[in-house]
Amino acid sequence: MTVTAPRDAPGTVSTPTLRTSLRRARFWVGLALVLALGVAAALVIGSGSGEGRALGPANAAPGGAKALVEVLGRQGVDVTVTTSLDATLDRLGRGGDGTLLVDDADGFLVADQWGRLSTAASHLVLLSPGPTALAGVAPGVEATAQVADGTASPSCSSPALRQATRVDVTGVAYDVDAPGAVRCLPTDDGYGLVELDDGDMRVSVLGATGALTNGAIATDDDAAFALALLGGSTELVWYLPSAGDLPEGQGTLATLTPPWVTPSLVVLFLAGVAAMVWRGRRLGALVVERLPVTVKASETTEGRARLYERSGQRRHALDQLRIGTLGRLARATGLSTTASVDEVVARVAEVTSADPRGLRHVLVDADPADDRELVSLSDSLLDLERAVRRAVAPS
């Protein structure tokens, strides 16, 4: 039996088409594309060549230093960018006369590696170095504070500041406790430039890195300061240490993770939360929905009967009738609904004075061989119920 609900009946469920599914999923497709583009952009920005990193020699953003590299090139300085310690030392050679600029913003280098760099060039420039670098090549120098903005006069005799009168001191302030040290670019918390010179090598600890950026190089005397500091020789090696420089077994997850990873993960997390808040299902009060079709019990009974008839399951059909009869006989004779078949047979035999073997044959054992016997056994069940009702009925 097949029941078909009217097309416009309430509660009718239809299979969604491909166009409907795509329309519902367009937000998630768009979100996935935006996130994929964001991750791709972060990968490009976070590449190890210096593109996208602060003070990166290939970064054209306001915080990069690409303009400085181009100006140095016009002044005849050959700028070479390296990303490994071995390549840097090979480029300079032992005790070379070139200038080495080291920007270890991620803290990859260890004390032994700084010791190797200390003899690699005649002039070593450190951009905002950390404690390990200072202990290795600039003992006695220590960071004192961060400098948000401002400018300062040189107030020292450093050759790098002879042509400058005002320099951007944004970055880190340092102080030094070493004889013969030169302190330049004074701020309220320290100095933007500290220089040490032992006769064989000059070390410049530059905390005022804001003067080297694209956004500040054309203001005040920052360009003259940067050219004087980095243009003293015809070759400048710009060394950007990478994770490959870490000795085997050293390094933490924080040092091995590029700086763009954490912001990207935060953006992805916030986008996921926003999507869940916007498109998430909200639980409300339960709503009673009318079913589209009501099927009568007699129709389902007839349908099951036809299935039994088609498959020839006479015994199964008779057993369904027996189950109902046993339940009704148990209630009529005062037995519980959990009474066993033997208990029901014994009770019915006592009430009706019938042979228990004949009752058990009708209620359990008989197996109809054809439809006529099935109908006869069904009638016997009805007759047995009538006899029990008469026997237990009050006189």
mmCIF file of C-alpha atoms in Angstrom:
data_model
loop_
_atom_site.group_PDB
_atom_site.id
_atom_site.type_symbol
_atom_site.label_atom_id
_atom_site.label_comp_id
_atom_site.label_asym_id
_atom_site.label_seq_id
_atom_site.Cartn_x
_atom_site.Cartn_y
_atom_site.Cartn_z
ATOM 1 C CA MET A 1 0.000 0.000 0.000
ATOM 2 C CA THR A 2 1.431 3.400 -0.995
ATOM 3 C CA VAL A 3 0.265 6.604 0.624
ATOM 4 C CA THR A 4 1.049 9.873 -1.205
ATOM 5 C CA ALA A 5 0.690 13.180 0.591
ATOM 6 C CA PRO A 6 -0.673 16.204 -1.252
ATOM 7 C CA ARG A 7 2.087 18.405 -2.692
ATOM 8 C CA ASP A 8 1.068 21.492 -0.674
ATOM 9 C CA ALA A 9 0.189 19.634 2.528
ATOM 10 C CA PRO A 10 1.725 21.045 5.706
ATOM 11 C CA GLY A 11 4.877 19.296 6.851
ATOM 12 C CA THR A 12 5.676 17.810 3.429
ATOM 13 C CA VAL A 13 9.418 17.160 3.056
ATOM 14 C CA SER A 14 10.902 17.425 -0.420
ATOM 15 C CA THR A 15 14.365 16.428 -1.601
ATOM 16 C CA PRO A 16 16.523 19.573 -2.065
ATOM 17 C CA THR A 17 17.820 20.241 -5.540
ATOM 18 C CA LEU A 18 21.461 20.913 -6.388
ATOM 19 C CA ARG A 19 20.743 24.609 -6.877
ATOM 20 C CA THR A 20 19.076 24.834 -3.457
ATOM 21 C CA SER A 21 21.980 23.059 -1.764
ATOM 22 C CA LEU A 22 24.509 25.390 -3.399
ATOM 23 C CA ARG A 23 22.468 28.432 -2.401
ATOM 24 C CA ARG A 24 22.416 27.288 1.218
ATOM 25 C CA ALA A 25 26.136 26.537 1.205
ATOM 26 C CA ARG A 26 27.279 29.745 -0.492
ATOM 27 C CA PHE A 27 28.217 31.396 2.816
ATOM 28 C CA TRP A 28 30.470 28.493 3.830
ATOM 29 C CA VAL A 29 32.031 28.342 0.364
ATOM 30 C CA GLY A 30 32.742 32.072 0.498
ATOM 31 C CA LEU A 31 34.168 31.804 4.010
ATOM 32 C CA ALA A 32 36.426 28.925 2.963
ATOM 33 C CA LEU A 33 37.718 30.938 -0.012
ATOM 34 C CA VAL A 34 38.423 33.992 2.172
ATOM 35 C CA LEU A 35 40.287 31.885 4.725
ATOM 36 C CA ALA A 36 42.269 30.119 2.005
ATOM 37 C CA LEU A 37 43.266 33.462 0.490
ATOM 38 C CA GLY A 38 44.217 34.770 3.940
ATOM 39 C CA VAL A 39 46.415 31.764 4.660
ATOM 40 C CA ALA A 40 48.033 32.021 1.218
ATOM 41 C CA ALA A 41 48.734 35.714 1.772
ATOM 42 C CA ALA A 42 50.207 34.956 5.185
ATOM 43 C CA LEU A 43 52.443 32.297 3.640
ATOM 44 C CA VAL A 44 53.687 34.765 1.048
ATOM 45 C CA ILE A 45 54.181 37.531 3.605
ATOM 46 C CA GLY A 46 55.930 35.212 6.025
ATOM 47 C CA SER A 47 58.515 33.886 3.597
ATOM 48 C CA GLY A 48 62.104 33.811 4.824
ATOM 49 C CA SER A 49 63.471 36.228 2.169
ATOM 50 C CA GLY A 50 62.598 39.272 4.274
ATOM 51 C CA GLU A 51 59.335 40.087 2.512
ATOM 52 C CA GLY A 52 56.670 41.043 5.031
ATOM 53 C CA ARG A 53 58.902 40.990 8.131
ATOM 54 C CA ALA A 54 59.705 44.125 10.074
ATOM 55 C CA LEU A 55 62.903 45.725 8.750
ATOM 56 C CA GLY A 56 62.974 43.144 5.967
ATOM 57 C CA PRO A 57 65.325 44.224 3.170
ATOM 58 C CA ALA A 58 62.730 43.146 0.580
ATOM 59 C CA ASN A 59 59.704 44.556 2.427
ATOM 60 C CA ALA A 60 58.210 47.625 0.735
ATOM 61 C CA ALA A 61 55.710 48.287 3.525
ATOM 62 C CA PRO A 62 56.229 51.249 5.882
ATOM 63 C CA GLY A 63 57.854 48.936 8.449
ATOM 64 C CA GLY A 64 60.267 47.378 5.949
ATOM 65 C CA ALA A 65 63.706 48.508 4.816
ATOM 66 C CA LYS A 66 63.587 48.085 1.033
ATOM 67 C CA ALA A 67 64.102 51.821 0.444
ATOM 68 C CA LEU A 68 67.326 51.749 2.473
ATOM 69 C CA VAL A 69 68.666 48.833 0.393
ATOM 70 C CA GLU A 70 67.944 50.715 -2.836
ATOM 71 C CA VAL A 71 69.633 53.887 -1.558
ATOM 72 C CA LEU A 72 72.703 51.902 -0.475
ATOM 73 C CA GLY A 73 72.859 50.336 -3.923
ATOM 74 C CA ARG A 74 72.887 53.769 -5.583
ATOM 75 C CA GLN A 75 75.794 54.752 -3.329
ATOM 76 C CA GLY A 76 77.854 51.808 -4.591
ATOM 77 C CA VAL A 77 77.244 49.420 -1.690
ATOM 78 C CA ASP A 78 76.645 45.793 -2.717
ATOM 79 C CA VAL A 79 73.899 44.460 -0.404
ATOM 80 C CA THR A 80 73.676 40.683 -0.066
ATOM 81 C CA VAL A 81 70.870 39.051 1.949
ATOM 82 C CA THR A 82 71.680 35.718 3.600
ATOM 83 C CA THR A 83 69.525 33.401 5.712
ATOM 84 C CA SER A 84 72.060 30.939 7.100
ATOM 85 C CA LEU A 85 75.198 31.249 9.195
ATOM 86 C CA ASP A 86 77.371 29.211 6.819
ATOM 87 C CA ALA A 87 76.331 31.286 3.798
ATOM 88 C CA THR A 88 77.064 34.466 5.742
ATOM 89 C CA LEU A 89 80.545 33.374 6.772
ATOM 90 C CA ASP A 90 81.316 32.145 3.261
ATOM 91 C CA ARG A 91 80.254 35.484 1.826
ATOM 92 C CA LEU A 92 82.413 37.517 4.205
ATOM 93 C CA GLY A 93 85.381 35.213 4.648
ATOM 94 C CA ARG A 94 87.401 35.190 7.832
ATOM 95 C CA GLY A 95 88.195 38.697 9.086
ATOM 96 C CA GLY A 96 86.652 40.387 6.051
ATOM 97 C CA ASP A 97 86.546 44.157 5.632
ATOM 98 C CA GLY A 98 82.830 44.299 4.867
ATOM 99 C CA THR A 99 79.931 45.326 7.089
ATOM 100 C CA LEU A 100 77.743 42.636 8.614
ATOM 101 C CA LEU A 101 74.220 43.528 9.727
ATOM 102 C CA VAL A 102 72.471 40.872 11.836
ATOM 103 C CA ASP A 103 68.708 40.998 12.466
ATOM 104 C CA ASP A 104 68.010 38.007 14.743
ATOM 105 C CA ALA A 105 64.474 39.096 15.646
ATOM 106 C CA ASP A 106 63.392 35.510 16.400
ATOM 107 C CA GLY A 107 66.391 34.635 18.589
ATOM 108 C CA PHE A 108 67.624 31.680 16.538
ATOM 109 C CA LEU A 109 71.357 32.094 17.172
ATOM 110 C CA VAL A 110 73.112 30.668 20.249
ATOM 111 C CA ALA A 111 76.246 31.843 22.059
ATOM 112 C CA ASP A 112 78.699 29.754 19.992
ATOM 113 C CA GLN A 113 77.275 31.108 16.746
ATOM 114 C CA TRP A 114 77.560 34.688 17.964
ATOM 115 C CA GLY A 115 81.192 33.937 18.797
ATOM 116 C CA ARG A 116 81.792 32.877 15.192
ATOM 117 C CA LEU A 117 80.176 36.094 13.936
ATOM 118 C CA SER A 118 82.299 38.275 16.211
ATOM 119 C CA THR A 119 85.352 37.810 13.952
ATOM 120 C CA ALA A 120 83.592 37.650 10.594
ATOM 121 C CA ALA A 121 83.677 41.353 9.646
ATOM 122 C CA SER A 122 85.387 44.597 10.599
ATOM 123 C CA HIS A 123 82.038 46.235 11.388
ATOM 124 C CA LEU A 124 79.196 44.334 13.023
ATOM 125 C CA VAL A 125 75.775 46.020 13.283
ATOM 126 C CA LEU A 126 73.149 44.442 15.544
ATOM 127 C CA LEU A 127 69.492 45.408 15.126
ATOM 128 C CA SER A 128 67.693 45.366 18.506
ATOM 129 C CA PRO A 129 69.770 42.420 19.799
ATOM 130 C CA GLY A 130 68.673 40.226 22.689
ATOM 131 C CA PRO A 131 70.616 39.133 25.794
ATOM 132 C CA THR A 132 72.358 36.218 24.051
ATOM 133 C CA ALA A 133 73.721 38.429 21.292
ATOM 134 C CA LEU A 134 74.815 41.136 23.725
ATOM 135 C CA ALA A 135 76.637 38.639 25.941
ATOM 136 C CA GLY A 136 78.416 37.168 22.921
ATOM 137 C CA VAL A 137 79.611 40.253 21.018
ATOM 138 C CA ALA A 138 78.769 43.336 23.146
ATOM 139 C CA PRO A 139 79.476 42.550 26.817
ATOM 140 C CA GLY A 140 78.349 45.253 29.199
ATOM 141 C CA VAL A 141 75.473 46.432 26.984
ATOM 142 C CA GLU A 142 71.918 45.764 28.131
ATOM 143 C CA ALA A 143 68.434 46.786 27.016
ATOM 144 C CA THR A 144 66.632 49.216 29.329
ATOM 145 C CA ALA A 145 63.233 50.038 27.774
ATOM 146 C CA GLN A 146 61.089 50.243 24.651
ATOM 147 C CA VAL A 147 60.855 53.647 22.961
ATOM 148 C CA ALA A 148 57.484 54.258 21.314
ATOM 149 C CA ASP A 149 58.447 57.333 19.237
ATOM 150 C CA GLY A 150 60.458 60.517 19.227
ATOM 151 C CA THR A 151 63.625 62.016 17.821
ATOM 152 C CA ALA A 152 66.959 62.900 19.367
ATOM 153 C CA SER A 153 70.148 64.758 18.598
ATOM 154 C CA PRO A 154 73.300 62.637 18.280
ATOM 155 C CA SER A 155 75.153 64.041 21.324
ATOM 156 C CA CYS A 156 78.233 61.950 20.533
ATOM 157 C CA SER A 157 81.213 61.827 18.210
ATOM 158 C CA SER A 158 80.287 58.681 16.302
ATOM 159 C CA PRO A 159 81.190 58.854 12.593
ATOM 160 C CA ALA A 160 77.695 57.676 11.744
ATOM 161 C CA LEU A 161 76.211 60.845 13.212
ATOM 162 C CA ARG A 162 78.501 63.564 11.885
ATOM 163 C CA GLN A 163 76.040 64.522 9.138
ATOM 164 C CA ALA A 164 72.896 64.100 11.278
ATOM 165 C CA THR A 165 71.223 66.483 13.697
ATOM 166 C CA ARG A 166 67.866 64.755 14.405
ATOM 167 C CA VAL A 167 67.278 61.006 14.183
ATOM 168 C CA ASP A 168 64.199 58.860 14.839
ATOM 169 C CA VAL A 169 64.811 56.891 18.057
ATOM 170 C CA THR A 170 61.777 54.558 17.872
ATOM 171 C CA GLY A 171 62.786 51.059 18.996
ATOM 172 C CA VAL A 172 64.770 49.876 22.021
ATOM 173 C CA ALA A 173 66.935 51.915 24.410
ATOM 174 C CA TYR A 174 70.259 50.488 25.639
ATOM 175 C CA ASP A 175 72.838 51.385 28.237
ATOM 176 C CA VAL A 176 76.426 50.225 28.586
ATOM 177 C CA ASP A 177 78.919 49.677 31.379
ATOM 178 C CA ALA A 178 82.181 49.285 29.499
ATOM 179 C CA PRO A 179 85.225 51.525 29.146
ATOM 180 C CA GLY A 180 85.576 53.330 25.841
ATOM 181 C CA ALA A 181 81.950 52.745 24.797
ATOM 182 C CA VAL A 182 80.262 55.459 22.730
ATOM 183 C CA ARG A 183 76.688 56.370 23.683
ATOM 184 C CA CYS A 184 74.553 58.135 21.079
ATOM 185 C CA LEU A 185 70.945 59.219 20.549
ATOM 186 C CA PRO A 186 70.007 59.764 24.213
ATOM 187 C CA THR A 187 66.420 59.171 25.349
ATOM 188 C CA ASP A 188 64.714 59.265 28.724
ATOM 189 C CA ASP A 189 65.457 55.550 29.253
ATOM 190 C CA GLY A 190 68.852 55.047 27.615
ATOM 191 C CA TYR A 191 70.519 55.377 24.214
ATOM 192 C CA GLY A 192 69.390 54.485 20.698
ATOM 193 C CA LEU A 193 72.927 53.603 19.555
ATOM 194 C CA VAL A 194 75.840 52.140 21.506
ATOM 195 C CA GLU A 195 79.213 51.428 19.862
ATOM 196 C CA LEU A 196 82.176 49.348 21.041
ATOM 197 C CA ASP A 197 85.543 49.416 19.247
ATOM 198 C CA ASP A 198 88.527 47.274 20.267
ATOM 199 C CA GLY A 199 90.690 48.289 17.299
ATOM 200 C CA ASP A 200 90.055 45.116 15.267
ATOM 201 C CA MET A 201 86.262 45.268 15.065
ATOM 202 C CA ARG A 202 83.586 47.873 15.650
ATOM 203 C CA VAL A 203 80.244 46.683 17.089
ATOM 204 C CA SER A 204 77.223 48.951 16.691
ATOM 205 C CA VAL A 205 74.210 48.064 18.855
ATOM 206 C CA LEU A 206 71.319 49.840 17.144
ATOM 207 C CA GLY A 207 68.072 50.082 19.094
ATOM 208 C CA ALA A 208 66.707 53.067 17.144
ATOM 209 C CA THR A 209 65.651 50.846 14.250
ATOM 210 C CA GLY A 210 62.743 53.127 13.337
ATOM 211 C CA ALA A 211 65.232 55.326 11.470
ATOM 212 C CA LEU A 212 65.876 52.512 8.945
ATOM 213 C CA THR A 213 62.241 51.891 7.966
ATOM 214 C CA ASN A 214 60.619 52.952 4.704
ATOM 215 C CA GLY A 215 58.189 55.149 6.594
ATOM 216 C CA ALA A 216 60.905 57.213 8.327
ATOM 217 C CA ILE A 217 63.948 57.063 6.059
ATOM 218 C CA ALA A 218 62.920 60.238 4.202
ATOM 219 C CA THR A 219 62.238 62.313 7.337
ATOM 220 C CA ASP A 220 64.627 64.318 9.507
ATOM 221 C CA ASP A 221 68.232 63.093 9.072
ATOM 222 C CA ASP A 222 67.404 59.384 9.113
ATOM 223 C CA ALA A 223 68.728 58.759 5.590
ATOM 224 C CA ALA A 224 72.086 60.381 6.341
ATOM 225 C CA PHE A 225 72.337 58.442 9.585
ATOM 226 C CA ALA A 226 71.522 55.079 7.905
ATOM 227 C CA LEU A 227 73.961 55.642 5.034
ATOM 228 C CA ALA A 228 76.758 56.628 7.380
ATOM 229 C CA LEU A 229 76.133 53.627 9.648
ATOM 230 C CA LEU A 230 75.843 50.976 6.921
ATOM 231 C CA GLY A 231 77.679 52.467 3.956
ATOM 232 C CA GLY A 232 81.198 52.506 5.368
ATOM 233 C CA SER A 233 82.354 49.678 3.062
ATOM 234 C CA THR A 234 81.533 48.555 -0.452
ATOM 235 C CA GLU A 235 79.906 45.315 0.737
ATOM 236 C CA LEU A 236 77.059 44.879 3.215
ATOM 237 C CA VAL A 237 75.877 41.408 4.202
ATOM 238 C CA TRP A 238 72.339 41.546 5.623
ATOM 239 C CA TYR A 239 71.971 38.375 7.673
ATOM 240 C CA LEU A 240 68.487 37.138 8.627
ATOM 241 C CA PRO A 241 68.960 34.019 10.822
ATOM 242 C CA SER A 242 66.437 31.246 10.226
ATOM 243 C CA ALA A 243 65.302 28.025 11.899
ATOM 244 C CA GLY A 244 67.952 26.171 9.888
ATOM 245 C CA ASP A 245 70.618 27.844 12.029
ATOM 246 C CA LEU A 246 69.342 26.208 15.218
ATOM 247 C CA PRO A 247 71.713 23.537 16.536
ATOM 248 C CA GLU A 248 70.269 20.018 16.493
ATOM 249 C CA GLY A 249 67.974 19.388 19.464
ATOM 250 C CA GLN A 250 67.523 23.067 20.310
ATOM 251 C CA GLY A 251 64.673 25.466 19.714
ATOM 252 C CA THR A 252 61.137 25.669 21.059
ATOM 253 C CA LEU A 253 57.801 25.706 19.301
ATOM 254 C CA ALA A 254 57.714 29.494 19.695
ATOM 255 C CA THR A 255 61.114 29.972 18.060
ATOM 256 C CA LEU A 256 60.409 27.514 15.255
ATOM 257 C CA THR A 257 57.022 29.030 14.438
ATOM 258 C CA PRO A 258 57.090 31.928 11.954
ATOM 259 C CA PRO A 259 55.663 35.148 13.441
ATOM 260 C CA TRP A 260 52.705 35.205 11.032
ATOM 261 C CA VAL A 261 51.324 31.840 12.233
ATOM 262 C CA THR A 262 49.853 33.006 15.548
ATOM 263 C CA PRO A 263 47.947 36.003 14.084
ATOM 264 C CA SER A 264 46.627 33.789 11.291
ATOM 265 C CA LEU A 265 45.353 31.196 13.779
ATOM 266 C CA VAL A 266 43.678 33.922 15.830
ATOM 267 C CA VAL A 267 41.939 35.279 12.728
ATOM 268 C CA LEU A 268 40.764 31.787 11.736
ATOM 269 C CA PHE A 269 39.456 31.135 15.252
ATOM 270 C CA LEU A 270 37.555 34.433 15.404
ATOM 271 C CA ALA A 271 36.095 33.813 11.938
ATOM 272 C CA GLY A 272 34.896 30.366 13.051
ATOM 273 C CA VAL A 273 33.281 31.775 16.202
ATOM 274 C CA ALA A 274 31.571 34.529 14.187
ATOM 275 C CA ALA A 275 30.268 31.965 11.702
ATOM 276 C CA MET A 276 28.883 29.766 14.485
ATOM 277 C CA VAL A 277 27.150 32.714 16.157
ATOM 278 C CA TRP A 278 25.719 33.940 12.866
ATOM 279 C CA ARG A 279 24.629 30.689 11.263
ATOM 280 C CA GLY A 280 24.315 28.353 14.250
ATOM 281 C CA ARG A 281 20.965 26.776 15.100
ATOM 282 C CA ARG A 282 19.200 28.263 18.082
ATOM 283 C CA LEU A 283 17.074 25.924 20.216
ATOM 284 C CA GLY A 284 13.629 27.283 20.974
ATOM 285 C CA ALA A 285 10.268 26.023 22.182
ATOM 286 C CA LEU A 286 9.043 22.743 20.746
ATOM 287 C CA VAL A 287 6.501 23.117 17.956
ATOM 288 C CA VAL A 288 3.773 20.551 17.330
ATOM 289 C CA GLU A 289 3.599 19.787 13.630
ATOM 290 C CA ARG A 290 0.572 18.194 12.020
ATOM 291 C CA LEU A 291 1.318 15.019 10.119
ATOM 292 C CA PRO A 292 0.383 15.243 6.443
ATOM 293 C CA VAL A 293 -1.477 11.880 6.380
ATOM 294 C CA THR A 294 -3.387 9.836 8.959
ATOM 295 C CA VAL A 295 -3.514 6.095 8.210
ATOM 296 C CA LYS A 296 -6.251 4.009 9.834
ATOM 297 C CA ALA A 297 -5.192 0.999 11.903
ATOM 298 C CA SER A 298 -7.383 -1.289 9.802
ATOM 299 C CA GLU A 299 -5.472 -0.311 6.671
ATOM 300 C CA THR A 300 -2.105 -1.142 8.200
ATOM 301 C CA THR A 301 -3.526 -4.444 9.480
ATOM 302 C CA GLU A 302 -4.795 -5.345 6.037
ATOM 303 C CA GLY A 303 -1.480 -4.380 4.527
ATOM 304 C CA ARG A 304 0.466 -6.634 6.897
ATOM 305 C CA ALA A 305 -2.007 -9.454 6.245
ATOM 306 C CA ARG A 306 -1.425 -9.199 2.514
ATOM 307 C CA LEU A 307 2.321 -9.348 3.088
ATOM 308 C CA TYR A 308 1.933 -12.508 5.179
ATOM 309 C CA GLU A 309 -0.320 -14.014 2.508
ATOM 310 C CA ARG A 310 2.082 -13.171 -0.294
ATOM 311 C CA SER A 311 5.027 -14.749 1.529
ATOM 312 C CA GLY A 312 3.048 -17.789 2.752
ATOM 313 C CA GLN A 313 3.774 -17.089 6.425
ATOM 314 C CA ARG A 314 0.619 -18.731 7.856
ATOM 315 C CA ARG A 315 2.324 -19.778 11.089
ATOM 316 C CA HIS A 316 3.619 -16.248 11.659
ATOM 317 C CA ALA A 317 0.178 -14.743 11.002
ATOM 318 C CA LEU A 318 -1.454 -17.237 13.399
ATOM 319 C CA ASP A 319 1.170 -16.501 16.074
ATOM 320 C CA GLN A 320 0.269 -12.796 15.935
ATOM 321 C CA LEU A 321 -3.355 -13.725 16.596
ATOM 322 C CA ARG A 322 -2.304 -16.109 19.425
ATOM 323 C CA ILE A 323 -0.280 -13.367 21.137
ATOM 324 C CA GLY A 324 -3.327 -11.131 21.271
ATOM 325 C CA THR A 325 -5.568 -13.991 22.446
ATOM 326 C CA LEU A 326 -3.175 -15.029 25.256
ATOM 327 C CA GLY A 327 -3.065 -11.470 26.534
ATOM 328 C CA ARG A 328 -6.827 -11.132 26.583
ATOM 329 C CA LEU A 329 -7.282 -14.560 28.213
ATOM 330 C CA ALA A 330 -4.795 -13.633 30.954
ATOM 331 C CA ARG A 331 -6.693 -10.444 31.758
ATOM 332 C CA ALA A 332 -10.054 -12.195 31.672
ATOM 333 C CA THR A 333 -8.939 -14.913 34.105
ATOM 334 C CA GLY A 334 -7.224 -12.526 36.545
ATOM 335 C CA LEU A 335 -3.623 -13.318 35.620
ATOM 336 C CA SER A 336 -0.891 -10.716 35.244
ATOM 337 C CA THR A 337 0.360 -9.594 31.865
ATOM 338 C CA THR A 338 3.682 -11.347 32.580
ATOM 339 C CA ALA A 339 2.067 -14.772 33.063
ATOM 340 C CA SER A 340 3.618 -17.581 31.022
ATOM 341 C CA VAL A 341 1.778 -19.551 28.333
ATOM 342 C CA ASP A 342 1.592 -22.647 30.582
ATOM 343 C CA GLU A 343 0.010 -20.577 33.374
ATOM 344 C CA VAL A 344 -2.596 -19.177 30.962
ATOM 345 C CA VAL A 345 -3.391 -22.667 29.585
ATOM 346 C CA ALA A 346 -3.775 -24.101 33.072
ATOM 347 C CA ARG A 347 -6.006 -21.228 34.204
ATOM 348 C CA VAL A 348 -8.243 -21.403 31.118
ATOM 349 C CA ALA A 349 -8.573 -25.183 31.502
ATOM 350 C CA GLU A 350 -9.659 -24.711 35.131
ATOM 351 C CA VAL A 351 -12.215 -22.044 34.246
ATOM 352 C CA THR A 352 -13.731 -23.804 31.229
ATOM 353 C CA SER A 353 -13.185 -27.434 32.342
ATOM 354 C CA ALA A 354 -11.496 -28.073 28.966
ATOM 355 C CA ASP A 355 -8.662 -30.478 28.158
ATOM 356 C CA PRO A 356 -5.306 -28.605 28.610
ATOM 357 C CA ARG A 357 -3.780 -30.558 25.708
ATOM 358 C CA GLY A 358 -6.471 -29.335 23.338
ATOM 359 C CA LEU A 359 -6.077 -25.777 24.590
ATOM 360 C CA ARG A 360 -2.298 -25.923 24.102
ATOM 361 C CA HIS A 361 -2.802 -27.316 20.585
ATOM 362 C CA VAL A 362 -4.912 -24.293 19.638
ATOM 363 C CA LEU A 363 -2.858 -21.680 21.508
ATOM 364 C CA VAL A 364 0.677 -22.944 20.764
ATOM 365 C CA ASP A 365 1.318 -26.133 18.830
ATOM 366 C CA ALA A 366 -0.987 -26.183 15.800
ATOM 367 C CA ASP A 367 0.717 -25.382 12.478
ATOM 368 C CA PRO A 368 -1.766 -24.566 9.674
ATOM 369 C CA ALA A 369 -0.999 -26.360 6.429
ATOM 370 C CA ASP A 370 -3.271 -24.221 4.242
ATOM 371 C CA ASP A 371 -5.496 -21.154 4.366
ATOM 372 C CA ARG A 372 -8.573 -23.175 5.329
ATOM 373 C CA GLU A 373 -6.853 -24.577 8.418
ATOM 374 C CA LEU A 374 -5.578 -21.101 9.285
ATOM 375 C CA VAL A 375 -9.111 -19.715 9.238
ATOM 376 C CA SER A 376 -10.360 -22.693 11.284
ATOM 377 C CA LEU A 377 -7.718 -22.143 13.972
ATOM 378 C CA SER A 378 -8.495 -18.421 14.001
ATOM 379 C CA ASP A 379 -12.175 -19.226 14.609
ATOM 380 C CA SER A 380 -11.145 -21.611 17.395
ATOM 381 C CA LEU A 381 -9.297 -18.785 19.124
ATOM 382 C CA LEU A 382 -12.418 -16.594 18.939
ATOM 383 C CA ASP A 383 -14.597 -19.398 20.287
ATOM 384 C CA LEU A 384 -12.153 -19.936 23.177
ATOM 385 C CA GLU A 385 -12.279 -16.264 24.140
ATOM 386 C CA ARG A 386 -16.106 -16.315 24.123
ATOM 387 C CA ALA A 387 -16.160 -19.443 26.278
ATOM 388 C CA VAL A 388 -13.805 -17.889 28.835
ATOM 389 C CA ARG A 389 -15.849 -14.669 29.008
ATOM 390 C CA ARG A 390 -19.033 -16.674 29.617
ATOM 391 C CA ALA A 391 -17.303 -18.774 32.285
ATOM 392 C CA VAL A 392 -16.005 -15.817 34.243
ATOM 393 C CA ALA A 393 -19.054 -13.595 33.748
ATOM 394 C CA PRO A 394 -21.115 -13.117 36.972
ATOM 395 C CA SER A 395 -24.331 -15.205 37.001
#
